[in-house]
Coordinates of C-alpha atoms in Angstrom, one line a residue:
Chain A
M24 CA 132.8 68.4 53.4
A25 CA 133.1 64.7 52.7
H26 CA 136.5 65.2 51.1
F27 CA 137.7 67.3 53.9
S28 CA 136.8 64.7 56.6
L29 CA 138.2 61.9 54.5
L30 CA 141.7 63.4 54.4
R31 CA 141.7 64.3 58.1
D32 CA 140.3 61.1 59.4
R33 CA 143.0 58.5 59.6
C34 CA 140.7 55.6 60.0
L35 CA 138.6 56.6 57.0
L36 CA 141.7 57.3 55.0
S37 CA 143.2 53.9 55.6
F38 CA 139.9 52.2 55.0
S39 CA 139.7 54.0 51.7
L40 CA 143.2 52.9 50.7
L41 CA 142.3 49.2 51.5
G42 CA 139.0 49.6 49.7
G43 CA 140.8 51.2 46.8
L44 CA 142.8 48.0 46.3
I45 CA 139.7 45.9 45.5
L46 CA 138.3 48.6 43.2
G47 CA 141.8 48.7 41.6
I48 CA 141.4 45.2 40.3
T49 CA 138.2 46.0 38.5
V50 CA 139.5 49.3 37.2
L51 CA 142.8 47.8 36.1
S52 CA 141.1 45.0 34.2
L53 CA 138.8 47.4 32.5
V54 CA 141.6 49.8 31.6
N55 CA 143.8 47.0 30.4
M56 CA 141.1 45.7 28.1
T57 CA 140.1 49.2 26.8
V58 CA 143.7 50.0 25.9
Q59 CA 144.0 46.7 24.0
E60 CA 140.7 47.1 22.2
L61 CA 141.3 50.7 21.2
S62 CA 144.7 49.7 19.7
D63 CA 142.8 48.0 16.9
I64 CA 139.8 50.1 16.2
P65 CA 138.9 48.7 12.8
H66 CA 138.7 45.2 14.2
L67 CA 136.5 46.5 17.1
L68 CA 134.2 48.2 14.7
R69 CA 133.9 45.0 12.6
V70 CA 132.9 43.0 15.6
A71 CA 130.5 45.7 16.7
A72 CA 128.8 45.7 13.3
D73 CA 128.4 41.9 13.4
S74 CA 124.7 41.4 13.6
K75 CA 125.1 38.2 15.6
V76 CA 126.8 40.2 18.4
F77 CA 124.2 42.9 18.3
D78 CA 121.3 40.4 18.2
S79 CA 122.8 38.5 21.1
I80 CA 123.1 41.6 23.3
I81 CA 119.5 42.5 22.6
L82 CA 118.4 38.9 23.2
T83 CA 120.2 38.8 26.5
M84 CA 118.9 42.1 27.8
G85 CA 115.4 41.4 26.5
A86 CA 115.3 38.0 28.2
G87 CA 116.6 39.7 31.4
A88 CA 113.7 42.2 31.2
H89 CA 111.2 39.5 30.7
T90 CA 112.6 37.8 33.7
I91 CA 112.2 40.9 35.8
I92 CA 108.6 41.3 34.7
I93 CA 107.8 37.8 35.8
L94 CA 109.7 38.2 39.0
M95 CA 107.7 41.3 39.8
I96 CA 104.4 39.6 39.3
F97 CA 105.2 36.6 41.5
G98 CA 108.1 37.9 43.6
I99 CA 106.3 41.0 45.0
P100 CA 103.5 39.1 46.6
L101 CA 105.9 36.6 48.1
A102 CA 108.2 39.3 49.4
Y103 CA 105.2 41.0 51.1
V104 CA 104.0 37.8 52.8
L105 CA 107.6 37.2 54.0
A106 CA 107.8 40.8 55.3
R107 CA 104.5 40.9 57.1
A108 CA 103.4 37.4 58.1
E109 CA 104.7 35.1 60.8
F110 CA 103.9 31.5 60.2
M111 CA 105.2 28.0 60.8
G112 CA 108.0 27.0 58.5
K113 CA 108.9 30.6 57.6
R114 CA 112.6 29.9 58.0
I115 CA 112.3 27.1 55.6
I116 CA 110.6 29.3 53.0
E117 CA 113.3 31.9 53.4
T118 CA 116.0 29.3 52.9
I119 CA 114.2 28.1 49.7
V120 CA 114.2 31.6 48.4
D121 CA 118.0 31.8 49.0
I122 CA 118.9 28.4 47.5
P123 CA 119.8 29.7 44.1
L124 CA 122.4 32.1 45.8
M125 CA 124.3 29.2 47.3
L126 CA 124.2 26.6 44.5
P127 CA 126.9 26.4 41.9
H128 CA 125.4 27.7 38.6
T129 CA 125.9 24.3 36.9
V130 CA 123.8 22.7 39.6
A131 CA 121.1 25.4 39.1
G132 CA 121.3 24.6 35.4
I133 CA 120.8 20.9 36.0
L134 CA 117.8 21.6 38.2
V135 CA 116.2 23.9 35.6
Y136 CA 117.0 21.5 32.8
I137 CA 115.5 18.4 34.5
L138 CA 112.3 20.3 35.3
F139 CA 111.8 22.1 31.9
M140 CA 113.3 19.6 29.4
K141 CA 111.1 17.9 26.8
R142 CA 110.6 15.0 29.2
G143 CA 110.6 17.1 32.3
L144 CA 107.9 17.5 34.9
I145 CA 106.8 20.9 33.6
G146 CA 108.6 20.9 30.2
G147 CA 107.0 17.6 29.2
P148 CA 103.3 18.6 29.3
L149 CA 104.1 22.0 27.8
Y150 CA 106.1 20.4 25.0
D151 CA 103.1 18.3 24.1
V152 CA 101.0 21.4 23.5
G153 CA 103.8 22.9 21.4
F154 CA 105.7 25.0 23.9
S155 CA 109.4 24.2 24.2
F156 CA 112.0 25.3 26.6
E157 CA 115.0 23.4 25.3
D158 CA 117.1 25.5 23.0
A159 CA 114.4 28.2 23.0
Y160 CA 113.8 31.7 24.4
P161 CA 111.6 30.5 27.3
G162 CA 114.4 28.3 28.4
I163 CA 116.7 31.3 28.7
V164 CA 114.1 33.1 30.7
V165 CA 113.4 30.3 33.2
A166 CA 117.2 29.8 33.8
M167 CA 117.6 33.5 34.4
L168 CA 114.5 33.5 36.6
F169 CA 115.9 30.8 38.8
V170 CA 119.3 32.3 39.4
S171 CA 118.1 36.0 39.8
S172 CA 115.0 35.5 41.9
P173 CA 116.7 35.8 45.4
Y174 CA 118.1 39.2 44.6
F175 CA 114.7 40.6 43.7
I176 CA 112.7 38.9 46.4
N177 CA 115.1 39.8 49.2
S178 CA 115.4 43.4 48.2
A179 CA 111.6 43.9 47.8
R180 CA 111.1 42.2 51.2
E181 CA 113.6 44.6 52.8
G182 CA 111.7 47.5 51.3
F183 CA 108.4 46.2 52.6
E184 CA 109.9 45.7 56.1
K185 CA 111.1 49.3 56.1
V186 CA 107.6 50.6 55.8
P187 CA 106.2 51.0 59.3
V188 CA 103.3 48.7 60.1
H189 CA 101.7 51.7 61.8
L190 CA 101.2 53.4 58.4
E191 CA 99.4 50.3 57.1
N192 CA 97.3 50.1 60.2
V193 CA 96.3 53.7 59.9
A194 CA 95.4 53.2 56.3
R195 CA 93.2 50.3 57.2
T196 CA 91.4 52.2 60.0
L197 CA 90.7 55.0 57.4
G198 CA 88.8 52.5 55.3
A199 CA 91.5 50.9 53.1
T200 CA 91.4 47.1 52.6
R201 CA 94.6 45.3 53.1
F202 CA 95.2 45.3 49.3
S203 CA 94.4 49.1 49.0
A204 CA 96.8 49.8 51.9
F205 CA 99.4 47.8 50.1
L206 CA 98.8 49.5 46.8
H207 CA 98.5 53.1 48.1
V208 CA 100.9 53.1 51.0
V209 CA 103.3 50.1 51.1
L210 CA 104.1 49.9 47.4
P211 CA 104.9 53.6 46.8
L212 CA 107.1 53.7 49.9
S213 CA 109.1 50.7 49.0
A214 CA 109.4 51.5 45.2
R215 CA 113.1 52.3 45.6
Y216 CA 113.9 48.9 47.0
I217 CA 111.8 47.2 44.4
Y218 CA 113.6 49.2 41.7
N219 CA 117.0 48.5 43.0
G220 CA 116.2 44.8 43.5
A221 CA 115.0 44.7 39.8
I222 CA 118.3 46.3 38.7
F223 CA 120.4 43.8 40.6
S224 CA 118.5 40.8 39.5
W225 CA 118.5 42.0 35.9
G226 CA 122.2 42.4 36.1
R227 CA 122.5 38.9 37.6
A228 CA 120.2 37.5 34.9
I229 CA 122.1 38.9 31.9
G230 CA 125.4 37.7 33.4
E231 CA 124.2 34.1 33.7
F232 CA 126.0 31.5 31.6
A233 CA 126.2 28.0 33.1
A234 CA 122.5 27.6 33.9
I235 CA 121.5 28.9 30.5
I236 CA 123.6 26.8 28.2
M237 CA 122.4 23.6 29.9
I238 CA 118.8 24.2 28.8
A239 CA 119.3 26.7 25.9
Y240 CA 122.6 26.7 24.0
Y241 CA 120.6 28.4 21.2
P242 CA 119.6 31.1 20.7
M243 CA 122.9 32.3 22.0
V244 CA 122.9 34.8 24.8
I245 CA 126.0 37.0 25.0
S246 CA 127.9 34.8 27.4
T247 CA 127.3 31.7 25.3
L248 CA 128.3 33.6 22.1
L249 CA 131.5 34.9 23.9
Y250 CA 132.4 31.4 25.0
Y251 CA 131.8 30.0 21.6
R252 CA 134.0 32.6 19.9
F253 CA 136.6 32.1 22.6
S254 CA 136.8 28.4 21.9
T255 CA 136.6 28.6 18.1
G256 CA 138.1 32.0 17.2
G257 CA 140.5 32.8 20.1
L258 CA 141.1 35.6 22.5
K259 CA 141.1 38.6 20.1
E260 CA 137.7 37.7 18.7
S261 CA 136.0 37.1 22.1
S262 CA 137.6 40.0 24.0
S263 CA 136.1 42.5 21.5
I264 CA 132.6 41.1 22.2
A265 CA 133.3 41.3 25.9
F266 CA 134.4 44.9 25.5
I267 CA 131.2 45.8 23.6
M268 CA 129.1 44.1 26.2
I269 CA 130.9 46.0 29.0
L270 CA 130.1 49.3 27.2
A271 CA 126.5 48.3 26.8
C272 CA 126.1 47.3 30.4
F273 CA 127.9 50.3 31.7
A274 CA 125.7 52.6 29.7
V275 CA 122.4 50.9 30.7
F276 CA 123.3 50.6 34.4
L277 CA 124.4 54.2 34.6
V278 CA 121.1 55.3 33.2
L279 CA 119.1 53.0 35.5
R280 CA 121.1 54.2 38.6
Y281 CA 120.5 57.8 37.6
L282 CA 116.8 57.2 37.2
S283 CA 116.7 55.6 40.7
R284 CA 117.3 59.0 42.2
F285 CA 113.8 60.0 41.2
I286 CA 112.1 57.0 42.6
G287 CA 110.5 56.8 46.0
R288 CA 112.7 59.2 47.9
Y289 CA 110.0 60.2 50.4
D290 CA 111.2 57.7 53.0
D291 CA 114.3 59.8 53.5
R292 CA 112.4 62.6 54.9
V293 CA 110.5 60.9 57.7
Chain B
M12 CA 79.3 51.2 72.8
I13 CA 82.3 49.0 72.7
E14 CA 82.6 46.0 74.9
F15 CA 85.5 43.6 75.4
K16 CA 84.5 40.3 77.0
K17 CA 87.4 38.3 78.5
L18 CA 89.6 39.2 75.6
S19 CA 92.9 37.3 75.4
L20 CA 95.6 38.0 72.9
R21 CA 99.2 36.9 72.6
L22 CA 101.7 38.9 70.5
G23 CA 105.2 37.7 70.7
A24 CA 106.4 38.1 74.3
F25 CA 103.4 40.3 75.2
H26 CA 99.9 39.1 76.2
L27 CA 96.6 40.6 77.2
Q28 CA 94.7 38.3 79.5
D29 CA 90.9 38.2 80.1
L30 CA 90.5 41.8 79.4
S31 CA 86.9 43.0 80.0
I32 CA 86.1 46.7 79.5
R33 CA 83.1 48.7 78.4
I34 CA 83.2 52.0 76.7
D35 CA 79.9 53.9 76.3
R36 CA 79.0 56.2 73.4
G37 CA 80.2 59.7 74.1
D38 CA 82.7 58.6 76.7
Y39 CA 86.1 60.2 76.9
Y40 CA 87.7 57.0 78.0
F41 CA 91.2 56.7 79.2
I42 CA 93.4 53.6 79.2
I43 CA 96.2 54.2 81.7
G44 CA 99.1 52.2 82.9
P45 CA 102.8 52.1 83.0
S46 CA 104.8 51.9 79.8
G47 CA 104.9 48.4 78.2
A48 CA 101.5 47.5 79.8
G49 CA 99.9 46.8 76.5
K50 CA 97.9 49.9 76.1
T51 CA 98.7 50.4 72.4
V52 CA 97.8 46.8 71.7
I53 CA 94.4 47.4 73.3
L54 CA 93.7 50.3 70.9
E55 CA 94.8 48.1 68.0
A56 CA 92.5 45.4 69.1
I57 CA 89.6 47.9 69.4
A58 CA 90.4 49.0 65.8
G59 CA 90.3 45.3 64.7
L60 CA 94.0 45.1 63.8
H61 CA 94.6 42.0 65.9
L62 CA 92.4 39.0 66.0
P63 CA 91.9 37.9 69.6
D64 CA 92.9 34.4 70.6
S65 CA 89.8 34.2 72.7
G66 CA 87.0 36.4 74.0
E67 CA 84.9 38.7 72.0
V68 CA 84.5 42.3 71.0
T69 CA 81.0 43.8 70.5
I70 CA 80.3 47.2 69.0
D71 CA 76.8 48.5 69.7
G72 CA 75.8 45.0 70.6
R73 CA 77.0 43.5 67.3
H74 CA 79.6 40.8 67.4
S75 CA 82.5 42.5 65.8
T76 CA 85.4 40.2 66.5
A77 CA 85.6 39.3 62.8
I78 CA 84.8 42.7 61.3
P79 CA 87.9 44.0 59.5
P80 CA 89.4 47.4 60.6
E81 CA 88.3 49.2 57.4
K82 CA 84.6 48.4 58.2
R83 CA 84.5 49.4 61.8
G84 CA 84.3 53.2 61.6
I85 CA 87.1 53.5 64.2
A86 CA 89.9 55.8 63.5
L87 CA 93.3 55.5 65.1
V88 CA 96.0 58.1 65.7
Y89 CA 99.4 56.7 66.8
Q90 CA 101.9 58.4 69.0
D91 CA 104.2 58.9 66.1
Y92 CA 101.3 60.4 64.0
S93 CA 102.1 57.9 61.2
L94 CA 101.4 60.4 58.4
F95 CA 101.9 59.0 54.9
P96 CA 105.3 60.5 54.0
H97 CA 104.6 60.3 50.2
M98 CA 101.4 62.4 50.3
S99 CA 100.9 66.1 50.9
V100 CA 98.9 67.2 54.0
E101 CA 95.9 67.6 51.8
K102 CA 96.2 64.1 50.3
N103 CA 96.8 62.7 53.8
I104 CA 93.6 64.1 55.1
G105 CA 91.6 63.0 52.1
F106 CA 93.0 59.5 52.1
G107 CA 90.1 57.9 54.0
L108 CA 87.5 59.6 51.7
R109 CA 89.4 58.4 48.6
M110 CA 89.3 54.9 50.0
Q111 CA 85.6 55.2 50.5
K112 CA 85.3 56.3 46.9
C113 CA 83.8 59.7 47.7
S114 CA 83.3 62.2 44.8
K115 CA 86.1 64.6 44.1
E116 CA 84.0 67.6 45.1
E117 CA 83.0 66.0 48.4
I118 CA 86.6 65.2 49.2
Q119 CA 87.6 68.7 48.3
S120 CA 85.0 70.4 50.6
R121 CA 85.5 68.0 53.5
V122 CA 89.3 68.4 53.4
S123 CA 89.2 72.2 53.2
G124 CA 86.7 72.3 56.1
L125 CA 89.1 70.3 58.2
L126 CA 92.1 72.3 57.1
E127 CA 90.3 75.4 58.4
Q128 CA 89.0 73.8 61.5
F129 CA 92.5 72.8 62.6
D130 CA 94.1 76.0 61.4
I131 CA 96.4 74.3 58.9
V132 CA 95.3 75.7 55.6
H133 CA 98.8 77.1 55.0
L134 CA 100.2 73.6 55.3
Q135 CA 98.0 71.9 52.7
N136 CA 100.6 71.4 50.1
R137 CA 103.5 70.5 52.4
Y138 CA 104.8 67.0 53.0
P139 CA 104.8 65.5 56.5
G140 CA 108.6 65.4 56.7
T141 CA 108.7 69.2 56.8
L142 CA 106.2 69.6 59.6
S143 CA 106.7 70.2 63.3
G144 CA 105.4 67.7 65.9
G145 CA 102.4 69.8 66.7
E146 CA 101.5 70.4 63.0
Q147 CA 101.8 66.6 62.3
Q148 CA 99.5 65.9 65.2
R149 CA 96.9 68.3 63.9
V150 CA 97.1 66.7 60.4
A151 CA 96.9 63.2 62.0
I152 CA 93.7 64.2 64.0
A153 CA 92.2 65.9 61.0
R154 CA 92.9 62.8 58.8
A155 CA 91.3 60.6 61.4
L156 CA 88.2 62.8 61.6
A157 CA 87.8 63.1 57.8
S158 CA 85.9 59.9 57.4
D159 CA 83.6 60.8 60.3
P160 CA 84.4 57.9 62.6
D161 CA 82.1 56.8 65.5
I162 CA 85.1 56.3 67.7
L163 CA 88.5 58.0 67.8
L164 CA 91.4 56.1 69.3
L165 CA 94.4 58.2 70.4
D166 CA 97.7 56.7 71.5
E167 CA 99.5 59.1 73.8
P168 CA 98.7 62.1 71.6
F169 CA 100.7 64.6 73.6
A170 CA 103.8 62.6 74.4
A171 CA 106.1 64.4 72.0
L172 CA 104.6 67.9 72.1
D173 CA 105.9 71.1 73.8
P174 CA 103.6 72.4 76.6
I175 CA 102.0 75.2 74.5
T176 CA 101.2 73.0 71.5
R177 CA 100.0 70.4 73.9
E178 CA 97.6 72.8 75.6
Q179 CA 96.1 73.9 72.2
I180 CA 95.6 70.3 71.1
I181 CA 94.0 69.4 74.5
L182 CA 91.5 72.2 73.9
D183 CA 90.9 71.1 70.3
L184 CA 90.2 67.6 71.5
L185 CA 87.9 68.6 74.2
R186 CA 86.0 70.8 71.7
I187 CA 85.8 68.0 69.2
H188 CA 84.5 65.6 71.8
R189 CA 81.9 68.1 72.9
E190 CA 80.8 69.2 69.4
R191 CA 80.8 65.9 67.6
K192 CA 79.6 63.9 70.6
L193 CA 82.4 61.6 69.6
T194 CA 83.6 58.6 71.6
I195 CA 87.3 59.0 72.3
V196 CA 89.5 56.4 73.7
Q197 CA 92.9 57.7 74.7
V198 CA 96.0 56.0 76.0
T199 CA 98.3 57.8 78.4
H200 CA 100.5 57.6 81.4
S201 CA 99.9 61.2 82.4
R202 CA 97.7 61.7 85.5
E203 CA 97.1 65.3 84.7
E204 CA 95.5 64.5 81.3
I205 CA 93.2 61.9 82.9
M206 CA 92.0 64.3 85.7
R207 CA 91.4 67.0 83.1
M208 CA 89.8 65.1 80.2
A209 CA 88.5 61.7 81.1
T210 CA 85.0 60.6 82.0
R211 CA 85.9 57.0 82.6
C212 CA 89.2 55.1 82.8
A213 CA 90.7 51.7 83.0
V214 CA 94.1 50.9 84.6
I215 CA 96.1 48.3 82.7
I216 CA 99.0 46.6 84.3
N217 CA 100.9 43.7 82.7
G218 CA 98.2 43.2 80.1
E219 CA 95.5 43.0 82.7
C220 CA 92.7 45.4 83.5
V221 CA 93.2 45.9 87.3
Q222 CA 90.5 48.6 87.8
E223 CA 87.9 50.2 85.7
G224 CA 85.3 52.9 86.3
P225 CA 84.6 56.6 86.5
V226 CA 87.8 58.6 87.0
R227 CA 86.8 59.9 90.4
S228 CA 86.2 56.5 91.8
V229 CA 89.4 55.1 90.4
F230 CA 91.5 57.9 91.8
E231 CA 89.8 58.1 95.2
N232 CA 89.4 54.4 95.7
P233 CA 92.3 52.5 94.2
E234 CA 91.8 48.8 94.7
S235 CA 95.4 47.9 95.1
T236 CA 98.7 49.5 96.1
V237 CA 100.0 49.1 92.6
I238 CA 97.2 51.2 91.2
A239 CA 97.6 53.6 94.1
R240 CA 101.2 54.0 93.3
F241 CA 100.4 54.5 89.6
I242 CA 97.8 57.1 90.2
G243 CA 100.2 59.0 92.4
M244 CA 99.1 58.3 95.9
E245 CA 102.0 59.9 97.8
N246 CA 101.8 58.0 101.1
I247 CA 101.7 54.2 101.0
I248 CA 103.0 52.7 104.2
P249 CA 103.0 49.1 105.4
G250 CA 101.6 48.2 108.8
V251 CA 99.7 45.6 110.8
V252 CA 96.1 46.0 112.2
G253 CA 96.6 46.1 115.9
G254 CA 93.0 46.3 117.2
R255 CA 89.6 47.8 116.6
I256 CA 88.2 50.8 118.5
S257 CA 84.5 51.5 117.9
G258 CA 84.3 50.5 114.3
L259 CA 87.7 51.9 113.5
A260 CA 90.9 50.0 112.8
S261 CA 94.1 50.9 114.6
V262 CA 97.1 50.1 112.5
D263 CA 100.6 49.7 114.0
V264 CA 103.0 51.5 111.8
R265 CA 106.6 51.2 113.1
G266 CA 105.3 51.6 116.7
E267 CA 102.9 54.4 116.0
S268 CA 99.1 53.8 115.9
V269 CA 97.3 55.1 112.9
I270 CA 93.5 55.2 113.1
A271 CA 91.5 54.6 109.9
I272 CA 88.0 53.7 108.9
S273 CA 88.3 50.0 107.9
G274 CA 86.8 46.6 108.5
V275 CA 90.1 44.7 108.3
S276 CA 90.4 42.3 111.3
P277 CA 93.3 42.5 113.7
G278 CA 96.6 40.7 112.9
K279 CA 96.3 41.3 109.2
K280 CA 99.2 42.8 107.3
V281 CA 98.0 46.0 105.5
E282 CA 99.1 49.1 103.7
I283 CA 97.7 52.5 104.6
L284 CA 97.2 55.0 101.9
F285 CA 96.6 58.7 102.0
R286 CA 97.0 61.7 99.8
A287 CA 99.6 64.3 100.7
A288 CA 96.9 66.9 100.3
D289 CA 95.1 65.3 103.3
V290 CA 97.9 65.9 105.7
M291 CA 97.8 69.0 107.8
V292 CA 101.0 70.5 109.2
Q293 CA 100.9 72.6 112.4
L294 CA 103.7 74.2 114.4
V295 CA 102.6 73.1 117.9
D296 CA 100.0 70.6 119.0
G297 CA 97.1 72.9 119.7
Q298 CA 93.8 72.2 121.3
K299 CA 91.9 69.0 120.9
S300 CA 90.3 68.6 117.5
S301 CA 88.3 66.0 115.7
V302 CA 91.3 64.7 113.9
Q303 CA 92.2 61.2 115.1
N304 CA 95.8 61.0 113.9
R305 CA 98.3 63.5 115.3
F306 CA 102.0 62.8 115.1
S307 CA 105.0 64.7 116.3
A308 CA 107.3 64.9 113.3
T309 CA 110.6 66.3 112.1
I310 CA 110.8 68.0 108.7
T311 CA 113.3 66.2 106.5
A312 CA 112.9 68.1 103.3
V313 CA 110.9 70.9 101.7
V314 CA 110.4 70.4 98.0
P315 CA 108.7 73.2 96.0
L316 CA 106.6 71.8 93.1
G317 CA 107.1 74.8 90.9
G318 CA 103.6 76.3 91.4
S319 CA 101.8 77.5 94.4
L320 CA 102.3 74.1 96.2
T321 CA 105.2 72.6 98.1
Q322 CA 105.7 69.1 99.3
V323 CA 106.9 68.8 102.9
H324 CA 108.6 65.5 103.8
L325 CA 108.2 64.5 107.4
D326 CA 109.6 61.8 109.7
A327 CA 107.0 60.8 112.3
G328 CA 108.7 57.4 113.1
F329 CA 107.5 56.6 109.6
P330 CA 107.7 58.8 106.5
I331 CA 104.9 61.2 105.7
I332 CA 104.6 63.4 102.6
A333 CA 102.4 66.5 103.1
L334 CA 101.2 68.9 100.4
V335 CA 100.9 72.6 101.6
T336 CA 100.7 75.9 99.9
T337 CA 104.0 77.7 99.3
L338 CA 102.4 80.6 101.1
S339 CA 102.0 78.5 104.3
V340 CA 105.6 77.3 104.0
E341 CA 106.7 81.0 104.1
D342 CA 104.2 82.0 106.9
L343 CA 105.2 79.1 109.2
K344 CA 108.9 79.3 108.1
L345 CA 109.0 75.6 107.5
V346 CA 112.6 74.4 107.1
P347 CA 114.3 71.0 107.4
G348 CA 115.0 69.9 111.0
M349 CA 112.0 71.8 112.4
E350 CA 109.7 70.0 114.8
V351 CA 106.0 70.1 113.8
V352 CA 102.8 68.2 114.2
A353 CA 101.2 66.3 111.3
S354 CA 97.5 65.5 111.5
I355 CA 95.5 63.2 109.2
K356 CA 91.8 62.6 109.4
A357 CA 90.9 58.9 109.9
S358 CA 88.4 59.2 107.0
A359 CA 91.2 60.2 104.6
I360 CA 93.1 57.0 105.2
K361 CA 92.5 53.9 103.1
V362 CA 93.5 50.5 104.4
L363 CA 94.3 47.7 101.9
E364 CA 95.2 44.2 102.9
T365 CA 98.5 43.0 101.6
N366 CA 98.2 40.1 99.3
E367 CA 100.7 37.6 100.5

């Protein structure tokens, strides 16, 4: 039915053509790279078998996953407060949530570095007890956390706002505390938004470069490794790594998107 | 017993001001008023979902302003039913019992009892999105009753139902009210529901309680023309008190004198109110009778009300609406343009001073 109306409807048709152009750039660049990479398969396999590349991809995705877990623990409560409470200075809090979206990533990197470096406000005391952010895994996670938090918080908040307050009110009159109502009614009904927010911010986190190298050049996340190989080994070396990362991301996101079909679809039926 | 004392509450653009009402145990209490008058907010305040800015709420004499909704024993059913879309009918009904940590067996037996009582056993595994309005309403009421509340709050429970389903649910509610000796507070803007179900009622206009009391007294003695208009008083006509004759007031209405029982002094601007049912329509002015007010009038319209009753609109120098049986309309062959006589007993007319 959708195909049928798309072809008959001139407005939809011309919109699709215009939209196709923007998709075209992505598709063209992917096809271009695929063709190049597949022209030298032995080289591609050699890069793929390089344990440094493999480790770096695992490191990047793992740090991204850690970031999401931390975001869930702290971001969900914040998103709920923003969705349900009216208070003075709410606009200011909302702007603070969005700041990482607007800042250039190098600026975000400087902010994170100054706070978490060995002499930093948070990094200093923690360094004294043997916990370092500079050139260490925790440094990668805080940088990712900083740049990806708005995506998660805003998405979770939107999900909470979509749950009618009436449902929560009814749950409370039936004997649920505010927390129980949140746990049994609000959370299941906004699971889809939380899940999608997590996917987006995970994607954002694993794609970060500038903010991460400022605090943690080592261990090398995939974008750092790619940049390093680009500046030392040239285009051929780095584009193979890029291609492998693209395949890995594509596979993971496809699976995650597929799984999202099974999560929290009840709201569609009301 | 629930008592609101001078409750004030501001919510965005809306506010309740100095609301004082009292609902006794076992009442079927109606809160009535035009849309947007704040009726739902009052229910939510009774349930404890809003903290008042000032004033207090007492339940059975206990100060309850600070008691959270989950500890009040007050169940609320919204107009949109608000069933949990991610739970089956059975799980919806058992929700309150699960929150109160009842045993599995107890939940099971209470839920199946309610499923039977509301004749929804066949729906137990269905999800709310697949139910009709009437079915959802039954589930919502069953869910509210599951945790055995002292008070049931209903927000326009029949607004979205077809007449047959509506009738069944009205009967269900009247039965529940009688059998469980439950206090029910219901919000509506339907006069018919009030006349049929309510024991007491409060009229809320613009966040203010303008009249409160037993249904009969509110409907027979509206304290202002706004209330009169709302409760469906058909004839509300402005005039000026011209003089007094042996304890009665004579009101000038566009050159005609209308006699009414009232203590309002001459010269005052007033409005006279009377029910269409209190107007008698005759073909010719017959012999003298005890009726004080008799006006020659022309029929301007005959409006059948779809049952055994018909409204007859008259022009007697001022407009009068009369309610007669459709049978009489046929007997007397009442048609527009016809000259008739309209009589209204002085005791049927209420005189209210205009506040200006």
